[in-house]
């Protein structure tokens, strides 16, 4: 069985003009769209994950344009959409049950933010025994700071993907997934 594509939180608030823009979200969404198109061509399963924060939550707030899934990766009829309220897409949702019903063993993950929801969901999936492949260029992260140190989004993204690779996930590019050169 082909892997199940899990698209995590590619939502409008993460793009320029949104409440929490990331570094390189348009390039990541374009890459995710190519992976999604390939998945659809193969008739392989797709699960869309959409985060909703309560009103006043800062971003991805319920019933706002910013919480909407970006049109490039919008669900089509028959594709599952899971609404979550925690970084880990398995917490408080039926994601694990849906994956089990599909007979899934392998997951292909794209999404936002590399440093939060992608990281939390991939680690949980690994803990649950799934083989997980993360598509590097189909994910994006924010600039962060800690202790007076500013960390560029590109470095945040790379560090989290390196850590996920060290934890057992395979990290690939969209070209490797789609066969594009």
PDB file of N, CA and C in Angstrom, residues 26-132:
ATOM      1  N   UNK A  26       5.031  30.043   0.948  1.00  0.00           N
ATOM      2  CA  UNK A  26       4.528  29.834  -0.408  1.00  0.00           C
ATOM      3  C   UNK A  26       5.290  28.729  -1.124  1.00  0.00           C
ATOM      4  N   UNK A  27       6.604  28.718  -0.987  1.00  0.00           N
ATOM      5  CA  UNK A  27       7.392  27.641  -1.602  1.00  0.00           C
ATOM      6  C   UNK A  27       7.008  26.293  -0.996  1.00  0.00           C
ATOM      7  N   UNK A  28       6.786  26.261   0.310  1.00  0.00           N
ATOM      8  CA  UNK A  28       6.391  25.012   0.971  1.00  0.00           C
ATOM      9  C   UNK A  28       5.015  24.553   0.489  1.00  0.00           C
ATOM     10  N   UNK A  29       4.067  25.486   0.361  1.00  0.00           N
ATOM     11  CA  UNK A  29       2.733  25.127  -0.114  1.00  0.00           C
ATOM     12  C   UNK A  29       2.778  24.645  -1.562  1.00  0.00           C
ATOM     13  N   UNK A  30       3.610  25.268  -2.382  1.00  0.00           N
ATOM     14  CA  UNK A  30       3.760  24.812  -3.765  1.00  0.00           C
ATOM     15  C   UNK A  30       4.307  23.393  -3.816  1.00  0.00           C
ATOM     16  N   UNK A  31       5.313  23.105  -2.997  1.00  0.00           N
ATOM     17  CA  UNK A  31       5.880  21.749  -2.949  1.00  0.00           C
ATOM     18  C   UNK A  31       4.842  20.756  -2.428  1.00  0.00           C
ATOM     19  N   UNK A  32       4.109  21.150  -1.399  1.00  0.00           N
ATOM     20  CA  UNK A  32       3.066  20.273  -0.855  1.00  0.00           C
ATOM     21  C   UNK A  32       2.001  20.001  -1.910  1.00  0.00           C
ATOM     22  N   UNK A  33       1.664  21.003  -2.714  1.00  0.00           N
ATOM     23  CA  UNK A  33       0.670  20.826  -3.775  1.00  0.00           C
ATOM     24  C   UNK A  33       1.160  19.813  -4.817  1.00  0.00           C
ATOM     25  N   UNK A  34       2.445  19.837  -5.126  1.00  0.00           N
ATOM     26  CA  UNK A  34       2.994  18.858  -6.078  1.00  0.00           C
ATOM     27  C   UNK A  34       2.923  17.440  -5.500  1.00  0.00           C
ATOM     28  N   UNK A  35       3.227  17.312  -4.217  1.00  0.00           N
ATOM     29  CA  UNK A  35       3.140  16.006  -3.563  1.00  0.00           C
ATOM     30  C   UNK A  35       1.683  15.535  -3.528  1.00  0.00           C
ATOM     31  N   UNK A  36       0.780  16.444  -3.218  1.00  0.00           N
ATOM     32  CA  UNK A  36      -0.641  16.110  -3.187  1.00  0.00           C
ATOM     33  C   UNK A  36      -1.123  15.681  -4.570  1.00  0.00           C
ATOM     34  N   UNK A  37      -0.721  16.395  -5.615  1.00  0.00           N
ATOM     35  CA  UNK A  37      -1.129  16.032  -6.977  1.00  0.00           C
ATOM     36  C   UNK A  37      -0.645  14.628  -7.323  1.00  0.00           C
ATOM     37  N   UNK A  38       0.579  14.314  -6.955  1.00  0.00           N
ATOM     38  CA  UNK A  38       1.128  12.973  -7.213  1.00  0.00           C
ATOM     39  C   UNK A  38       0.335  11.917  -6.443  1.00  0.00           C
ATOM     40  N   UNK A  39       0.009  12.199  -5.206  1.00  0.00           N
ATOM     41  CA  UNK A  39      -0.760  11.269  -4.377  1.00  0.00           C
ATOM     42  C   UNK A  39      -2.120  11.009  -5.021  1.00  0.00           C
ATOM     43  N   UNK A  40      -2.768  12.073  -5.471  1.00  0.00           N
ATOM     44  CA  UNK A  40      -4.071  11.930  -6.121  1.00  0.00           C
ATOM     45  C   UNK A  40      -3.969  11.149  -7.421  1.00  0.00           C
ATOM     46  N   UNK A  41      -2.922  11.413  -8.216  1.00  0.00           N
ATOM     47  CA  UNK A  41      -2.712  10.669  -9.471  1.00  0.00           C
ATOM     48  C   UNK A  41      -2.616   9.169  -9.210  1.00  0.00           C
ATOM     49  N   UNK A  42      -1.997   8.817  -8.099  1.00  0.00           N
ATOM     50  CA  UNK A  42      -1.812   7.412  -7.740  1.00  0.00           C
ATOM     51  C   UNK A  42      -3.037   6.817  -7.054  1.00  0.00           C
ATOM     52  N   UNK A  43      -4.032   7.637  -6.774  1.00  0.00           N
ATOM     53  CA  UNK A  43      -5.214   7.154  -6.061  1.00  0.00           C
ATOM     54  C   UNK A  43      -4.912   6.758  -4.631  1.00  0.00           C
ATOM     55  N   UNK A  44      -3.862   7.365  -4.078  1.00  0.00           N
ATOM     56  CA  UNK A  44      -3.426   7.042  -2.715  1.00  0.00           C
ATOM     57  C   UNK A  44      -4.158   7.933  -1.707  1.00  0.00           C
ATOM     58  N   UNK A  45      -4.313   7.444  -0.478  1.00  0.00           N
ATOM     59  CA  UNK A  45      -5.085   8.193   0.515  1.00  0.00           C
ATOM     60  C   UNK A  45      -4.424   9.485   0.976  1.00  0.00           C
ATOM     61  N   UNK A  46      -5.306  10.457   1.285  1.00  0.00           N
ATOM     62  CA  UNK A  46      -4.889  11.777   1.762  1.00  0.00           C
ATOM     63  C   UNK A  46      -5.726  12.126   2.984  1.00  0.00           C
ATOM     64  N   UNK A  47      -5.067  12.609   4.016  1.00  0.00           N
ATOM     65  CA  UNK A  47      -5.753  13.135   5.198  1.00  0.00           C
ATOM     66  C   UNK A  47      -5.270  14.559   5.428  1.00  0.00           C
ATOM     67  N   UNK A  48      -6.213  15.482   5.465  1.00  0.00           N
ATOM     68  CA  UNK A  48      -5.922  16.888   5.728  1.00  0.00           C
ATOM     69  C   UNK A  48      -6.129  17.137   7.224  1.00  0.00           C
ATOM     70  N   UNK A  49      -5.197  17.847   7.836  1.00  0.00           N
ATOM     71  CA  UNK A  49      -5.311  18.213   9.246  1.00  0.00           C
ATOM     72  C   UNK A  49      -5.387  19.733   9.309  1.00  0.00           C
ATOM     73  N   UNK A  50      -6.348  20.216  10.072  1.00  0.00           N
ATOM     74  CA  UNK A  50      -6.602  21.657  10.180  1.00  0.00           C
ATOM     75  C   UNK A  50      -6.655  22.030  11.656  1.00  0.00           C
ATOM     76  N   UNK A  51      -5.790  22.947  12.064  1.00  0.00           N
ATOM     77  CA  UNK A  51      -5.775  23.387  13.464  1.00  0.00           C
ATOM     78  C   UNK A  51      -6.799  24.492  13.665  1.00  0.00           C
ATOM     79  N   UNK A  52      -7.513  24.432  14.768  1.00  0.00           N
ATOM     80  CA  UNK A  52      -8.413  25.514  15.161  1.00  0.00           C
ATOM     81  C   UNK A  52      -8.105  25.917  16.589  1.00  0.00           C
ATOM     82  N   UNK A  53      -7.805  27.203  16.761  1.00  0.00           N
ATOM     83  CA  UNK A  53      -7.625  27.779  18.090  1.00  0.00           C
ATOM     84  C   UNK A  53      -8.917  28.481  18.484  1.00  0.00           C
ATOM     85  N   UNK A  54      -9.174  28.608  19.780  1.00  0.00           N
ATOM     86  CA  UNK A  54     -10.373  29.341  20.195  1.00  0.00           C
ATOM     87  C   UNK A  54     -10.239  30.824  19.856  1.00  0.00           C
ATOM     88  N   UNK A  55     -11.377  31.519  19.806  1.00  0.00           N
ATOM     89  CA  UNK A  55     -11.349  32.964  19.593  1.00  0.00           C
ATOM     90  C   UNK A  55     -10.434  33.590  20.641  1.00  0.00           C
ATOM     91  N   UNK A  56      -9.576  34.495  20.205  1.00  0.00           N
ATOM     92  CA  UNK A  56      -8.613  35.124  21.108  1.00  0.00           C
ATOM     93  C   UNK A  56      -7.314  34.344  21.219  1.00  0.00           C
ATOM     94  N   UNK A  57      -7.202  33.247  20.472  1.00  0.00           N
ATOM     95  CA  UNK A  57      -6.002  32.398  20.537  1.00  0.00           C
ATOM     96  C   UNK A  57      -4.796  32.949  19.801  1.00  0.00           C
ATOM     97  N   UNK A  58      -4.956  34.036  19.076  1.00  0.00           N
ATOM     98  CA  UNK A  58      -3.816  34.662  18.417  1.00  0.00           C
ATOM     99  C   UNK A  58      -3.742  34.378  16.931  1.00  0.00           C
ATOM    100  N   UNK A  59      -3.850  33.138  16.521  1.00  0.00           N
ATOM    101  CA  UNK A  59      -3.856  32.780  15.103  1.00  0.00           C
ATOM    102  C   UNK A  59      -4.526  31.420  14.953  1.00  0.00           C
ATOM    103  N   UNK A  60      -4.923  31.128  13.703  1.00  0.00           N
ATOM    104  CA  UNK A  60      -5.689  29.915  13.380  1.00  0.00           C
ATOM    105  C   UNK A  60      -6.973  29.841  14.211  1.00  0.00           C
ATOM    106  N   UNK A  61      -7.541  31.010  14.484  1.00  0.00           N
ATOM    107  CA  UNK A  61      -8.750  31.083  15.310  1.00  0.00           C
ATOM    108  C   UNK A  61      -9.961  30.575  14.541  1.00  0.00           C
ATOM    109  N   UNK A  62     -10.790  29.813  15.226  1.00  0.00           N
ATOM    110  CA  UNK A  62     -12.000  29.255  14.653  1.00  0.00           C
ATOM    111  C   UNK A  62     -12.814  30.348  13.953  1.00  0.00           C
ATOM    112  N   UNK A  63     -13.380  30.007  12.819  1.00  0.00           N
ATOM    113  CA  UNK A  63     -14.247  30.900  12.044  1.00  0.00           C
ATOM    114  C   UNK A  63     -13.559  32.157  11.522  1.00  0.00           C
ATOM    115  N   UNK A  64     -12.238  32.079  11.280  1.00  0.00           N
ATOM    116  CA  UNK A  64     -11.534  33.201  10.647  1.00  0.00           C
ATOM    117  C   UNK A  64     -10.947  32.726   9.324  1.00  0.00           C
ATOM    118  N   UNK A  65     -10.692  33.677   8.429  1.00  0.00           N
ATOM    119  CA  UNK A  65     -10.063  33.338   7.149  1.00  0.00           C
ATOM    120  C   UNK A  65      -8.694  32.710   7.371  1.00  0.00           C
ATOM    121  N   UNK A  66      -7.988  33.145   8.391  1.00  0.00           N
ATOM    122  CA  UNK A  66      -6.655  32.621   8.672  1.00  0.00           C
ATOM    123  C   UNK A  66      -6.636  31.145   9.012  1.00  0.00           C
ATOM    124  N   UNK A  67      -7.742  30.618   9.487  1.00  0.00           N
ATOM    125  CA  UNK A  67      -7.814  29.202   9.837  1.00  0.00           C
ATOM    126  C   UNK A  67      -8.143  28.323   8.634  1.00  0.00           C
ATOM    127  N   UNK A  68      -8.447  28.941   7.496  1.00  0.00           N
ATOM    128  CA  UNK A  68      -8.805  28.167   6.301  1.00  0.00           C
ATOM    129  C   UNK A  68      -7.571  27.518   5.678  1.00  0.00           C
ATOM    130  N   UNK A  69      -7.761  26.335   5.138  1.00  0.00           N
ATOM    131  CA  UNK A  69      -6.688  25.622   4.433  1.00  0.00           C
ATOM    132  C   UNK A  69      -6.374  26.373   3.143  1.00  0.00           C
ATOM    133  N   UNK A  70      -5.096  26.516   2.834  1.00  0.00           N
ATOM    134  CA  UNK A  70      -4.663  27.185   1.617  1.00  0.00           C
ATOM    135  C   UNK A  70      -5.232  26.460   0.398  1.00  0.00           C
ATOM    136  N   UNK A  71      -5.686  27.232  -0.579  1.00  0.00           N
ATOM    137  CA  UNK A  71      -6.341  26.678  -1.766  1.00  0.00           C
ATOM    138  C   UNK A  71      -5.468  25.681  -2.520  1.00  0.00           C
ATOM    139  N   UNK A  72      -4.142  25.838  -2.467  1.00  0.00           N
ATOM    140  CA  UNK A  72      -3.254  24.935  -3.211  1.00  0.00           C
ATOM    141  C   UNK A  72      -3.332  23.496  -2.720  1.00  0.00           C
ATOM    142  N   UNK A  73      -3.728  23.316  -1.459  1.00  0.00           N
ATOM    143  CA  UNK A  73      -3.798  21.964  -0.889  1.00  0.00           C
ATOM    144  C   UNK A  73      -5.177  21.682  -0.297  1.00  0.00           C
ATOM    145  N   UNK A  74      -6.175  22.382  -0.794  1.00  0.00           N
ATOM    146  CA  UNK A  74      -7.533  22.228  -0.261  1.00  0.00           C
ATOM    147  C   UNK A  74      -8.059  20.817  -0.511  1.00  0.00           C
ATOM    148  N   UNK A  75      -8.835  20.300   0.427  1.00  0.00           N
ATOM    149  CA  UNK A  75      -9.394  18.954   0.278  1.00  0.00           C
ATOM    150  C   UNK A  75     -10.366  18.865  -0.895  1.00  0.00           C
ATOM    151  N   UNK A  76     -10.374  17.710  -1.507  1.00  0.00           N
ATOM    152  CA  UNK A  76     -11.366  17.392  -2.525  1.00  0.00           C
ATOM    153  C   UNK A  76     -12.366  16.423  -1.919  1.00  0.00           C
ATOM    154  N   UNK A  77     -13.476  16.237  -2.606  1.00  0.00           N
ATOM    155  CA  UNK A  77     -14.513  15.311  -2.144  1.00  0.00           C
ATOM    156  C   UNK A  77     -13.897  13.936  -1.879  1.00  0.00           C
ATOM    157  N   UNK A  78     -14.258  13.373  -0.757  1.00  0.00           N
ATOM    158  CA  UNK A  78     -13.766  12.050  -0.397  1.00  0.00           C
ATOM    159  C   UNK A  78     -12.482  12.038   0.418  1.00  0.00           C
ATOM    160  N   UNK A  79     -11.816  13.172   0.527  1.00  0.00           N
ATOM    161  CA  UNK A  79     -10.601  13.239   1.332  1.00  0.00           C
ATOM    162  C   UNK A  79     -10.959  13.643   2.756  1.00  0.00           C
ATOM    163  N   UNK A  80     -10.371  12.954   3.701  1.00  0.00           N
ATOM    164  CA  UNK A  80     -10.657  13.207   5.114  1.00  0.00           C
ATOM    165  C   UNK A  80     -10.064  14.526   5.581  1.00  0.00           C
ATOM    166  N   UNK A  81     -10.805  15.209   6.456  1.00  0.00           N
ATOM    167  CA  UNK A  81     -10.315  16.415   7.124  1.00  0.00           C
ATOM    168  C   UNK A  81     -10.484  16.205   8.623  1.00  0.00           C
ATOM    169  N   UNK A  82      -9.396  16.372   9.330  1.00  0.00           N
ATOM    170  CA  UNK A  82      -9.410  16.234  10.787  1.00  0.00           C
ATOM    171  C   UNK A  82      -9.145  17.611  11.380  1.00  0.00           C
ATOM    172  N   UNK A  83      -9.984  18.023  12.302  1.00  0.00           N
ATOM    173  CA  UNK A  83      -9.781  19.285  13.016  1.00  0.00           C
ATOM    174  C   UNK A  83      -9.138  18.950  14.351  1.00  0.00           C
ATOM    175  N   UNK A  84      -8.041  19.644  14.637  1.00  0.00           N
ATOM    176  CA  UNK A  84      -7.328  19.409  15.893  1.00  0.00           C
ATOM    177  C   UNK A  84      -7.226  20.705  16.681  1.00  0.00           C
ATOM    178  N   UNK A  85      -6.914  20.541  17.973  1.00  0.00           N
ATOM    179  CA  UNK A  85      -6.793  21.700  18.856  1.00  0.00           C
ATOM    180  C   UNK A  85      -5.483  21.673  19.646  1.00  0.00           C
ATOM    181  N   UNK A  86      -4.605  20.732  19.314  1.00  0.00           N
ATOM    182  CA  UNK A  86      -3.302  20.591  19.964  1.00  0.00           C
ATOM    183  C   UNK A  86      -2.249  20.432  18.867  1.00  0.00           C
ATOM    184  N   UNK A  87      -0.982  20.686  19.161  1.00  0.00           N
ATOM    185  CA  UNK A  87       0.044  20.513  18.135  1.00  0.00           C
ATOM    186  C   UNK A  87       0.099  19.090  17.553  1.00  0.00           C
ATOM    187  N   UNK A  88      -0.032  18.091  18.381  1.00  0.00           N
ATOM    188  CA  UNK A  88       0.026  16.692  17.966  1.00  0.00           C
ATOM    189  C   UNK A  88      -1.327  16.314  17.367  1.00  0.00           C
ATOM    190  N   UNK A  89      -1.359  15.971  16.096  1.00  0.00           N
ATOM    191  CA  UNK A  89      -2.612  15.669  15.404  1.00  0.00           C
ATOM    192  C   UNK A  89      -3.281  14.388  15.889  1.00  0.00           C
ATOM    193  N   UNK A  90      -2.620  13.624  16.722  1.00  0.00           N
ATOM    194  CA  UNK A  90      -3.235  12.418  17.280  1.00  0.00           C
ATOM    195  C   UNK A  90      -4.020  12.726  18.558  1.00  0.00           C
ATOM    196  N   UNK A  91      -3.704  13.846  19.207  1.00  0.00           N
ATOM    197  CA  UNK A  91      -4.331  14.188  20.488  1.00  0.00           C
ATOM    198  C   UNK A  91      -5.740  14.723  20.270  1.00  0.00           C
ATOM    199  N   UNK A  92      -6.713  14.054  20.860  1.00  0.00           N
ATOM    200  CA  UNK A  92      -8.091  14.504  20.799  1.00  0.00           C
ATOM    201  C   UNK A  92      -8.748  14.346  19.438  1.00  0.00           C
ATOM    202  N   UNK A  93      -8.157  13.538  18.560  1.00  0.00           N
ATOM    203  CA  UNK A  93      -8.731  13.300  17.235  1.00  0.00           C
ATOM    204  C   UNK A  93      -8.805  11.791  16.986  1.00  0.00           C
ATOM    205  N   UNK A  94      -9.386  11.439  15.859  1.00  0.00           N
ATOM    206  CA  UNK A  94      -9.455  10.029  15.470  1.00  0.00           C
ATOM    207  C   UNK A  94      -8.437   9.687  14.375  1.00  0.00           C
ATOM    208  N   UNK A  95      -7.351  10.459  14.300  1.00  0.00           N
ATOM    209  CA  UNK A  95      -6.342  10.219  13.265  1.00  0.00           C
ATOM    210  C   UNK A  95      -5.816   8.790  13.306  1.00  0.00           C
ATOM    211  N   UNK A  96      -5.436   8.307  14.469  1.00  0.00           N
ATOM    212  CA  UNK A  96      -4.885   6.951  14.569  1.00  0.00           C
ATOM    213  C   UNK A  96      -5.916   5.917  14.096  1.00  0.00           C
ATOM    214  N   UNK A  97      -7.156   6.082  14.478  1.00  0.00           N
ATOM    215  CA  UNK A  97      -8.203   5.147  14.076  1.00  0.00           C
ATOM    216  C   UNK A  97      -8.408   5.184  12.558  1.00  0.00           C
ATOM    217  N   UNK A  98      -8.392   6.367  11.979  1.00  0.00           N
ATOM    218  CA  UNK A  98      -8.548   6.477  10.520  1.00  0.00           C
ATOM    219  C   UNK A  98      -7.384   5.811   9.793  1.00  0.00           C
ATOM    220  N   UNK A  99      -6.184   6.029  10.309  1.00  0.00           N
ATOM    221  CA  UNK A  99      -5.011   5.393   9.688  1.00  0.00           C
ATOM    222  C   UNK A  99      -5.091   3.882   9.806  1.00  0.00           C
ATOM    223  N   UNK A 100      -5.493   3.390  10.950  1.00  0.00           N
ATOM    224  CA  UNK A 100      -5.640   1.941  11.133  1.00  0.00           C
ATOM    225  C   UNK A 100      -6.695   1.372  10.202  1.00  0.00           C
ATOM    226  N   UNK A 101      -7.810   2.092  10.035  1.00  0.00           N
ATOM    227  CA  UNK A 101      -8.878   1.637   9.134  1.00  0.00           C
ATOM    228  C   UNK A 101      -8.380   1.543   7.692  1.00  0.00           C
ATOM    229  N   UNK A 102      -7.431   2.408   7.329  1.00  0.00           N
ATOM    230  CA  UNK A 102      -6.837   2.364   5.991  1.00  0.00           C
ATOM    231  C   UNK A 102      -5.769   1.273   5.862  1.00  0.00           C
ATOM    232  N   UNK A 103      -5.384   0.680   6.996  1.00  0.00           N
ATOM    233  CA  UNK A 103      -4.295  -0.293   6.982  1.00  0.00           C
ATOM    234  C   UNK A 103      -2.941   0.357   6.801  1.00  0.00           C
ATOM    235  N   UNK A 104      -2.853   1.625   7.171  1.00  0.00           N
ATOM    236  CA  UNK A 104      -1.625   2.400   6.956  1.00  0.00           C
ATOM    237  C   UNK A 104      -0.479   1.898   7.828  1.00  0.00           C
ATOM    238  N   UNK A 105       0.668   1.806   7.218  1.00  0.00           N
ATOM    239  CA  UNK A 105       1.917   1.544   7.934  1.00  0.00           C
ATOM    240  C   UNK A 105       2.911   2.671   7.687  1.00  0.00           C
ATOM    241  N   UNK A 106       2.758   3.331   6.535  1.00  0.00           N
ATOM    242  CA  UNK A 106       3.689   4.371   6.112  1.00  0.00           C
ATOM    243  C   UNK A 106       2.949   5.694   5.937  1.00  0.00           C
ATOM    244  N   UNK A 107       3.528   6.755   6.488  1.00  0.00           N
ATOM    245  CA  UNK A 107       2.961   8.089   6.364  1.00  0.00           C
ATOM    246  C   UNK A 107       3.933   8.988   5.615  1.00  0.00           C
ATOM    247  N   UNK A 108       3.385   9.855   4.794  1.00  0.00           N
ATOM    248  CA  UNK A 108       4.130  10.882   4.083  1.00  0.00           C
ATOM    249  C   UNK A 108       3.592  12.200   4.634  1.00  0.00           C
ATOM    250  N   UNK A 109       4.457  13.020   5.236  1.00  0.00           N
ATOM    251  CA  UNK A 109       4.000  14.203   5.961  1.00  0.00           C
ATOM    252  C   UNK A 109       4.538  15.480   5.332  1.00  0.00           C
ATOM    253  N   UNK A 110       3.626  16.449   5.153  1.00  0.00           N
ATOM    254  CA  UNK A 110       3.968  17.802   4.733  1.00  0.00           C
ATOM    255  C   UNK A 110       3.227  18.749   5.666  1.00  0.00           C
ATOM    256  N   UNK A 111       3.710  19.997   5.799  1.00  0.00           N
ATOM    257  CA  UNK A 111       2.913  20.915   6.595  1.00  0.00           C
ATOM    258  C   UNK A 111       3.653  22.012   7.308  1.00  0.00           C
ATOM    259  N   UNK A 112       2.915  22.606   8.220  1.00  0.00           N
ATOM    260  CA  UNK A 112       3.371  23.766   8.968  1.00  0.00           C
ATOM    261  C   UNK A 112       2.949  23.623  10.426  1.00  0.00           C
ATOM    262  N   UNK A 113       3.676  24.018  11.340  1.00  0.00           N
ATOM    263  CA  UNK A 113       5.028  24.497  11.344  1.00  0.00           C
ATOM    264  C   UNK A 113       5.968  23.309  11.596  1.00  0.00           C
ATOM    265  N   UNK A 114       7.083  23.313  10.920  1.00  0.00           N
ATOM    266  CA  UNK A 114       8.061  22.246  11.113  1.00  0.00           C
ATOM    267  C   UNK A 114       8.402  22.095  12.599  1.00  0.00           C
ATOM    268  N   UNK A 115       8.525  23.224  13.279  1.00  0.00           N
ATOM    269  CA  UNK A 115       8.986  23.256  14.667  1.00  0.00           C
ATOM    270  C   UNK A 115       7.897  23.023  15.701  1.00  0.00           C
ATOM    271  N   UNK A 116       6.675  22.805  15.275  1.00  0.00           N
ATOM    272  CA  UNK A 116       5.600  22.616  16.250  1.00  0.00           C
ATOM    273  C   UNK A 116       4.730  21.432  15.846  1.00  0.00           C
ATOM    274  N   UNK A 117       3.740  21.642  15.020  1.00  0.00           N
ATOM    275  CA  UNK A 117       2.757  20.596  14.726  1.00  0.00           C
ATOM    276  C   UNK A 117       3.329  19.465  13.882  1.00  0.00           C
ATOM    277  N   UNK A 118       4.205  19.779  12.927  1.00  0.00           N
ATOM    278  CA  UNK A 118       4.847  18.707  12.164  1.00  0.00           C
ATOM    279  C   UNK A 118       5.702  17.874  13.106  1.00  0.00           C
ATOM    280  N   UNK A 119       6.518  18.520  13.901  1.00  0.00           N
ATOM    281  CA  UNK A 119       7.383  17.817  14.848  1.00  0.00           C
ATOM    282  C   UNK A 119       6.572  16.947  15.816  1.00  0.00           C
ATOM    283  N   UNK A 120       5.556  17.521  16.449  1.00  0.00           N
ATOM    284  CA  UNK A 120       4.767  16.787  17.445  1.00  0.00           C
ATOM    285  C   UNK A 120       4.051  15.595  16.817  1.00  0.00           C
ATOM    286  N   UNK A 121       3.490  15.782  15.636  1.00  0.00           N
ATOM    287  CA  UNK A 121       2.745  14.702  14.983  1.00  0.00           C
ATOM    288  C   UNK A 121       3.668  13.607  14.487  1.00  0.00           C
ATOM    289  N   UNK A 122       4.796  13.981  13.902  1.00  0.00           N
ATOM    290  CA  UNK A 122       5.734  12.967  13.404  1.00  0.00           C
ATOM    291  C   UNK A 122       6.287  12.146  14.562  1.00  0.00           C
ATOM    292  N   UNK A 123       6.662  12.788  15.647  1.00  0.00           N
ATOM    293  CA  UNK A 123       7.177  12.034  16.798  1.00  0.00           C
ATOM    294  C   UNK A 123       6.125  11.076  17.349  1.00  0.00           C
ATOM    295  N   UNK A 124       4.879  11.512  17.427  1.00  0.00           N
ATOM    296  CA  UNK A 124       3.807  10.641  17.908  1.00  0.00           C
ATOM    297  C   UNK A 124       3.603   9.474  16.951  1.00  0.00           C
ATOM    298  N   UNK A 125       3.633   9.748  15.658  1.00  0.00           N
ATOM    299  CA  UNK A 125       3.461   8.682  14.664  1.00  0.00           C
ATOM    300  C   UNK A 125       4.577   7.641  14.787  1.00  0.00           C
ATOM    301  N   UNK A 126       5.793   8.112  14.981  1.00  0.00           N
ATOM    302  CA  UNK A 126       6.917   7.182  15.173  1.00  0.00           C
ATOM    303  C   UNK A 126       6.694   6.342  16.431  1.00  0.00           C
ATOM    304  N   UNK A 127       6.248   6.981  17.502  1.00  0.00           N
ATOM    305  CA  UNK A 127       5.972   6.269  18.747  1.00  0.00           C
ATOM    306  C   UNK A 127       4.886   5.211  18.568  1.00  0.00           C
ATOM    307  N   UNK A 128       3.940   5.480  17.660  1.00  0.00           N
ATOM    308  CA  UNK A 128       2.851   4.539  17.406  1.00  0.00           C
ATOM    309  C   UNK A 128       3.241   3.436  16.423  1.00  0.00           C
ATOM    310  N   UNK A 129       4.471   3.498  15.913  1.00  0.00           N
ATOM    311  CA  UNK A 129       4.968   2.427  15.054  1.00  0.00           C
ATOM    312  C   UNK A 129       4.847   2.675  13.561  1.00  0.00           C
ATOM    313  N   UNK A 130       4.430   3.863  13.167  1.00  0.00           N
ATOM    314  CA  UNK A 130       4.365   4.164  11.735  1.00  0.00           C
ATOM    315  C   UNK A 130       5.762   4.465  11.203  1.00  0.00           C
ATOM    316  N   UNK A 131       6.008   4.086   9.946  1.00  0.00           N
ATOM    317  CA  UNK A 131       7.191   4.548   9.230  1.00  0.00           C
ATOM    318  C   UNK A 131       6.811   5.905   8.660  1.00  0.00           C
ATOM    319  N   UNK A 132       7.616   6.929   8.934  1.00  0.00           N
ATOM    320  CA  UNK A 132       7.244   8.296   8.554  1.00  0.00           C
ATOM    321  C   UNK A 132       8.311   8.907   7.658  1.00  0.00           C
TER     322      UNK A 132
END
